[in-house]
Tab-separated table of C-alpha atoms in Angstrom:
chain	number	residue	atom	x	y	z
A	1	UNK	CA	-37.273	-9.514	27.337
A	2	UNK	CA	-37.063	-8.630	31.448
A	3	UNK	CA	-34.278	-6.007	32.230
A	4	UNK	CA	-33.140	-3.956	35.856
A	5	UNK	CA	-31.502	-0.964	34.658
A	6	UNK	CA	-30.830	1.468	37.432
A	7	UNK	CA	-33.134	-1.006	40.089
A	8	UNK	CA	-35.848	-0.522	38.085
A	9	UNK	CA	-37.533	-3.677	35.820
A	10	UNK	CA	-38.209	-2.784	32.494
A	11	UNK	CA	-40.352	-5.152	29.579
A	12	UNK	CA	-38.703	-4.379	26.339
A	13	UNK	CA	-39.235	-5.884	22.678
A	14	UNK	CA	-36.331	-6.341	21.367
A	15	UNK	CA	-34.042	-8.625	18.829
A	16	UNK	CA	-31.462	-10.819	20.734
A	17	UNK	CA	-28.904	-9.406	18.978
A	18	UNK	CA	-29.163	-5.909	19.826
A	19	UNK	CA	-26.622	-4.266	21.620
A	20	UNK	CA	-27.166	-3.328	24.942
A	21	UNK	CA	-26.238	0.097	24.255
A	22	UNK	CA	-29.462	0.643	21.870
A	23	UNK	CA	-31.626	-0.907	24.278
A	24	UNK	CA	-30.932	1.672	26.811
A	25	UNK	CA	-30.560	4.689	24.684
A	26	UNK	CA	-33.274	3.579	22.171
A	27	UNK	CA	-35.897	1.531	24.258
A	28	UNK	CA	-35.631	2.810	27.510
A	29	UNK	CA	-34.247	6.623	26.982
A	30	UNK	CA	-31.289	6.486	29.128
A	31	UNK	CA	-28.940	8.210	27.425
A	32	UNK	CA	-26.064	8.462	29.967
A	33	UNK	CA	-24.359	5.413	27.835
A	34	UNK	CA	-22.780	7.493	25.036
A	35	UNK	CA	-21.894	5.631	21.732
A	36	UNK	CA	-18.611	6.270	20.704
A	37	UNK	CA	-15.992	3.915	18.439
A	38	UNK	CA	-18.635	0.797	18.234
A	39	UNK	CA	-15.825	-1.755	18.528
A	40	UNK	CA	-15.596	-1.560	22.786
A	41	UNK	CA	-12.125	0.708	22.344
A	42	UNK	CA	-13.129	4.001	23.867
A	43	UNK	CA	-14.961	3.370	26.645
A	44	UNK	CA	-17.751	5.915	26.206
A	45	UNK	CA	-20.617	2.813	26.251
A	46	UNK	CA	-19.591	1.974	29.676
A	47	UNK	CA	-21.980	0.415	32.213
A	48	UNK	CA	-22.279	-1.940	35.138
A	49	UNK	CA	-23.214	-5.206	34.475
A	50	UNK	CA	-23.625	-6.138	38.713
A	51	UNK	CA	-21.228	-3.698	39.418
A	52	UNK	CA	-18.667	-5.032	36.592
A	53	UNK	CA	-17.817	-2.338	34.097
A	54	UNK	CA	-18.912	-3.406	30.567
A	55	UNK	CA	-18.976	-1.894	26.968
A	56	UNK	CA	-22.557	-2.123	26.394
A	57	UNK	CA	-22.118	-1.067	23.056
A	58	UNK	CA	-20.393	-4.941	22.503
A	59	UNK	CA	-22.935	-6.646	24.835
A	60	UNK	CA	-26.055	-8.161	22.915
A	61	UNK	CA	-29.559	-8.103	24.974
A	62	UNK	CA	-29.740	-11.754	24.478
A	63	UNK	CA	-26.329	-12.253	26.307
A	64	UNK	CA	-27.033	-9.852	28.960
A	65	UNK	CA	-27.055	-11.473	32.858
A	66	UNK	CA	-27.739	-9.665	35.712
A	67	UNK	CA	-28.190	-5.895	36.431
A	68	UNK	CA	-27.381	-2.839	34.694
A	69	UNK	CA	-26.839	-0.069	36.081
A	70	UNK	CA	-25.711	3.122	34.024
A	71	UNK	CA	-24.443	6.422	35.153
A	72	UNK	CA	-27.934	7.462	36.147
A	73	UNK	CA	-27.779	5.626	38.274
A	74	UNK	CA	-24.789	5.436	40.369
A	75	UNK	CA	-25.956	8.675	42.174
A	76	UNK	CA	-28.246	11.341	42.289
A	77	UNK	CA	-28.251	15.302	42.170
A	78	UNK	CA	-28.794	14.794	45.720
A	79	UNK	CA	-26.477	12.116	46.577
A	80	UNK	CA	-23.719	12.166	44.425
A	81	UNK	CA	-21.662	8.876	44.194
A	82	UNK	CA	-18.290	9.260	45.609
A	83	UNK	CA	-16.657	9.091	42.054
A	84	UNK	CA	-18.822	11.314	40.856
A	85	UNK	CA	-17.666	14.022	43.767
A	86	UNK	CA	-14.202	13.862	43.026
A	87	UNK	CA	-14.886	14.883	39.602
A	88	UNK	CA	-17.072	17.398	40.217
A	89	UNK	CA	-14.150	18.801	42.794
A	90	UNK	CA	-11.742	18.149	40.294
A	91	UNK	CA	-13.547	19.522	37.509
A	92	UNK	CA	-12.505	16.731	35.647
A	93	UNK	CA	-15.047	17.333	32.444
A	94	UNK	CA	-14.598	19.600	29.406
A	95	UNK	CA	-16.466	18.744	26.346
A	96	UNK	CA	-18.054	15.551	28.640
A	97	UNK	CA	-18.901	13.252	26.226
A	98	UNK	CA	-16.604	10.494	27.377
A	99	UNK	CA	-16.937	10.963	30.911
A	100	UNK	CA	-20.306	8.648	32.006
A	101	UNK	CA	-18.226	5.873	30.348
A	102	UNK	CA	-15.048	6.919	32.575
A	103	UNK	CA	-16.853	7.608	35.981
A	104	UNK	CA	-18.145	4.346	35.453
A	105	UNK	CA	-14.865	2.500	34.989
A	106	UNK	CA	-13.461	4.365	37.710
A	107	UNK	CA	-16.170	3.458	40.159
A	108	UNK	CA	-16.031	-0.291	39.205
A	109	UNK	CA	-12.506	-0.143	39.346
A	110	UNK	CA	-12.747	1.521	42.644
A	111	UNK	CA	-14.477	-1.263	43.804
A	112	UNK	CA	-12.079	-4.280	43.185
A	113	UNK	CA	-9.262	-2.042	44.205
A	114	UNK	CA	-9.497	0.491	46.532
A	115	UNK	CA	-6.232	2.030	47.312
A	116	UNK	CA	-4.709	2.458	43.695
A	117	UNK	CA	-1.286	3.622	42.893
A	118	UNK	CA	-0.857	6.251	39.657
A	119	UNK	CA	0.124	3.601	38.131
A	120	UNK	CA	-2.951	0.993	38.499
A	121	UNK	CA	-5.138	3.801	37.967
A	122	UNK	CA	-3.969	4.608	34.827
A	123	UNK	CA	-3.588	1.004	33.419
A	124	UNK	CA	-7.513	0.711	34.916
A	125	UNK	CA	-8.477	3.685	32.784
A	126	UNK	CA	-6.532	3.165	29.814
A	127	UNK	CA	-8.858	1.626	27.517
A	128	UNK	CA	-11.475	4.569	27.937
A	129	UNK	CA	-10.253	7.262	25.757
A	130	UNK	CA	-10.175	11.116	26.162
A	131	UNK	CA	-10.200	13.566	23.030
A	132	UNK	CA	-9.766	16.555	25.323
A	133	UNK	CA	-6.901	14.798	27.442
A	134	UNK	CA	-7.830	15.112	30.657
A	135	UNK	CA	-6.137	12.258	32.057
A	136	UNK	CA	-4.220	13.900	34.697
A	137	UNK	CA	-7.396	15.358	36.355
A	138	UNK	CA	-9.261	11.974	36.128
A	139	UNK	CA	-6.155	10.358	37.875
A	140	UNK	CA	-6.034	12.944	40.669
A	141	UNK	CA	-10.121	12.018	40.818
A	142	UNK	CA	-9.897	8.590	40.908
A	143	UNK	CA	-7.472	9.390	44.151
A	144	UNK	CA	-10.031	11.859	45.494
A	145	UNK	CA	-13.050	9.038	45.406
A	146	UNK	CA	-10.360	6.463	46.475
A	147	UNK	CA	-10.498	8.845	49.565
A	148	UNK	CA	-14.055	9.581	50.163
A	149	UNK	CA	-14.744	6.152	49.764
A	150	UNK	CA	-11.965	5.010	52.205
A	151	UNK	CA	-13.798	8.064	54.911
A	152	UNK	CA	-10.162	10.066	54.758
Protein backbone atom coordinates (compact mmCIF):
# COMPACT_ATOMS: atom_id res chain seq x y z
CA UNK A 1 0.00 0.00 0.00
CA UNK A 2 1.24 3.79 -1.36
CA UNK A 3 1.10 6.47 1.47
CA UNK A 4 2.34 10.60 1.64
CA UNK A 5 2.88 11.18 5.17
CA UNK A 6 4.54 14.48 5.81
CA UNK A 7 5.11 14.95 1.57
CA UNK A 8 7.00 12.12 1.57
CA UNK A 9 5.70 8.57 -0.33
CA UNK A 10 6.13 5.70 1.65
CA UNK A 11 5.55 1.60 0.39
CA UNK A 12 4.22 -0.12 3.40
CA UNK A 13 2.89 -3.85 3.94
CA UNK A 14 0.23 -3.70 5.73
CA UNK A 15 -3.44 -5.37 6.55
CA UNK A 16 -6.39 -3.14 5.33
CA UNK A 17 -7.66 -3.03 8.49
CA UNK A 18 -5.00 -1.49 10.39
CA UNK A 19 -5.41 1.66 11.90
CA UNK A 20 -3.74 4.44 10.60
CA UNK A 21 -2.30 5.23 13.82
CA UNK A 22 -0.07 1.85 13.81
CA UNK A 23 0.96 2.43 10.42
CA UNK A 24 2.65 5.58 11.29
CA UNK A 25 3.95 4.79 14.67
CA UNK A 26 4.69 1.10 13.82
CA UNK A 27 5.66 1.05 10.01
CA UNK A 28 6.95 4.25 9.39
CA UNK A 29 8.35 5.50 13.03
CA UNK A 30 6.54 8.66 13.32
CA UNK A 31 5.63 8.81 16.56
CA UNK A 32 4.21 12.36 16.89
CA UNK A 33 0.54 10.56 16.68
CA UNK A 34 0.21 9.52 20.35
CA UNK A 35 -2.31 6.66 21.16
CA UNK A 36 -4.48 7.53 23.76
CA UNK A 37 -8.38 6.23 24.56
CA UNK A 38 -8.55 3.96 21.16
CA UNK A 39 -12.22 4.85 20.62
CA UNK A 40 -11.41 8.58 18.71
CA UNK A 41 -12.53 10.46 22.26
CA UNK A 42 -9.33 12.16 23.30
CA UNK A 43 -7.87 13.45 20.53
CA UNK A 44 -4.25 12.45 21.15
CA UNK A 45 -4.20 10.30 17.52
CA UNK A 46 -4.82 13.43 15.70
CA UNK A 47 -3.61 14.00 12.13
CA UNK A 48 -4.37 15.68 8.84
CA UNK A 49 -5.97 13.80 6.41
CA UNK A 50 -5.45 16.91 3.40
CA UNK A 51 -5.45 19.29 5.96
CA UNK A 52 -8.74 17.77 7.73
CA UNK A 53 -8.08 16.81 11.31
CA UNK A 54 -8.68 13.04 11.81
CA UNK A 55 -8.35 10.40 14.67
CA UNK A 56 -6.01 8.16 13.01
CA UNK A 57 -6.30 5.86 15.67
CA UNK A 58 -10.21 5.16 14.08
CA UNK A 59 -9.02 5.46 10.44
CA UNK A 60 -8.13 1.96 8.79
CA UNK A 61 -5.14 2.05 6.04
CA UNK A 62 -7.51 0.56 3.63
CA UNK A 63 -9.96 3.57 4.06
CA UNK A 64 -7.34 6.11 4.04
CA UNK A 65 -7.62 8.93 0.92
CA UNK A 66 -5.37 11.49 0.40
CA UNK A 67 -2.42 12.90 2.46
CA UNK A 68 -1.34 12.65 5.89
CA UNK A 69 0.36 14.82 7.40
CA UNK A 70 1.24 14.49 11.25
CA UNK A 71 2.71 16.93 13.63
CA UNK A 72 6.13 16.39 12.11
CA UNK A 73 5.22 17.75 9.82
CA UNK A 74 3.34 20.87 10.11
CA UNK A 75 6.68 22.71 10.89
CA UNK A 76 10.12 22.45 11.57
CA UNK A 77 12.71 23.41 14.41
CA UNK A 78 13.47 26.00 11.98
CA UNK A 79 10.19 27.09 10.82
CA UNK A 80 7.79 26.60 13.32
CA UNK A 81 4.09 26.49 12.15
CA UNK A 82 2.17 29.37 13.38
CA UNK A 83 0.17 27.12 15.88
CA UNK A 84 2.97 25.69 16.97
CA UNK A 85 4.49 29.41 17.98
CA UNK A 86 1.72 30.39 19.97
CA UNK A 87 2.21 27.47 22.08
CA UNK A 88 5.58 27.63 22.44
CA UNK A 89 4.89 31.55 23.58
CA UNK A 90 2.21 30.42 25.59
CA UNK A 91 3.88 27.60 27.07
CA UNK A 92 0.92 25.77 26.57
CA UNK A 93 2.53 22.05 27.36
CA UNK A 94 3.10 20.33 30.71
CA UNK A 95 3.28 16.65 30.73
CA UNK A 96 2.79 16.95 26.53
CA UNK A 97 1.42 13.91 25.72
CA UNK A 98 -1.84 15.21 24.34
CA UNK A 99 -0.59 18.15 22.72
CA UNK A 100 0.55 16.85 18.85
CA UNK A 101 -3.12 15.69 18.78
CA UNK A 102 -4.30 19.34 19.97
CA UNK A 103 -1.86 21.53 17.83
CA UNK A 104 -3.17 19.60 15.16
CA UNK A 105 -6.86 20.26 15.73
CA UNK A 106 -6.12 23.71 16.36
CA UNK A 107 -4.26 24.24 13.13
CA UNK A 108 -7.02 22.49 11.05
CA UNK A 109 -9.46 24.31 12.84
CA UNK A 110 -7.54 27.42 12.21
CA UNK A 111 -7.88 26.82 8.81
CA UNK A 112 -11.73 26.62 8.20
CA UNK A 113 -12.11 29.41 10.66
CA UNK A 114 -9.81 31.93 11.14
CA UNK A 115 -11.01 34.55 13.45
CA UNK A 116 -12.55 32.35 16.35
CA UNK A 117 -14.43 33.61 19.28
CA UNK A 118 -13.65 31.81 22.98
CA UNK A 119 -16.41 30.28 22.38
CA UNK A 120 -15.82 28.43 18.83
CA UNK A 121 -12.49 27.71 19.98
CA UNK A 122 -13.42 25.84 22.73
CA UNK A 123 -16.35 23.87 21.10
CA UNK A 124 -13.40 23.19 18.18
CA UNK A 125 -11.16 21.75 20.87
CA UNK A 126 -13.50 20.04 22.98
CA UNK A 127 -13.28 16.60 21.91
CA UNK A 128 -9.36 16.51 22.45
CA UNK A 129 -8.90 15.98 26.06
CA UNK A 130 -6.34 17.40 28.60
CA UNK A 131 -5.33 15.43 31.90
CA UNK A 132 -3.23 18.36 33.06
CA UNK A 133 -6.05 21.02 32.17
CA UNK A 134 -4.53 23.36 30.30
CA UNK A 135 -7.36 24.56 28.43
CA UNK A 136 -7.15 28.13 29.20
CA UNK A 137 -3.56 28.41 27.80
CA UNK A 138 -4.47 26.43 24.60
CA UNK A 139 -7.45 28.92 24.13
CA UNK A 140 -5.29 32.02 24.59
CA UNK A 141 -2.90 29.96 21.83
CA UNK A 142 -5.30 29.22 19.48
CA UNK A 143 -5.89 33.30 19.61
CA UNK A 144 -2.14 33.88 19.39
CA UNK A 145 -1.82 31.62 15.94
CA UNK A 146 -5.26 33.09 14.93
CA UNK A 147 -2.98 36.26 14.97
CA UNK A 148 0.20 35.28 13.41
CA UNK A 149 -1.63 33.70 10.86
CA UNK A 150 -3.92 36.75 10.20
CA UNK A 151 -0.04 38.98 10.06
CA UNK A 152 -1.40 41.11 13.36
Amino acid sequence: MKLTVNGREHEVDVEEDMPLLWVLRDELGITGPKYGCGIAQCGACTVHVDGVAVRSCQLLAGDLVGDVTTIEGLGNPDALHAVQAAWVEEQVAQCGYCQSGQIMQAASFLDLNPEPTDAQIDAAMSANLCRCGTYPRIRSAVKLAAAKLAGV
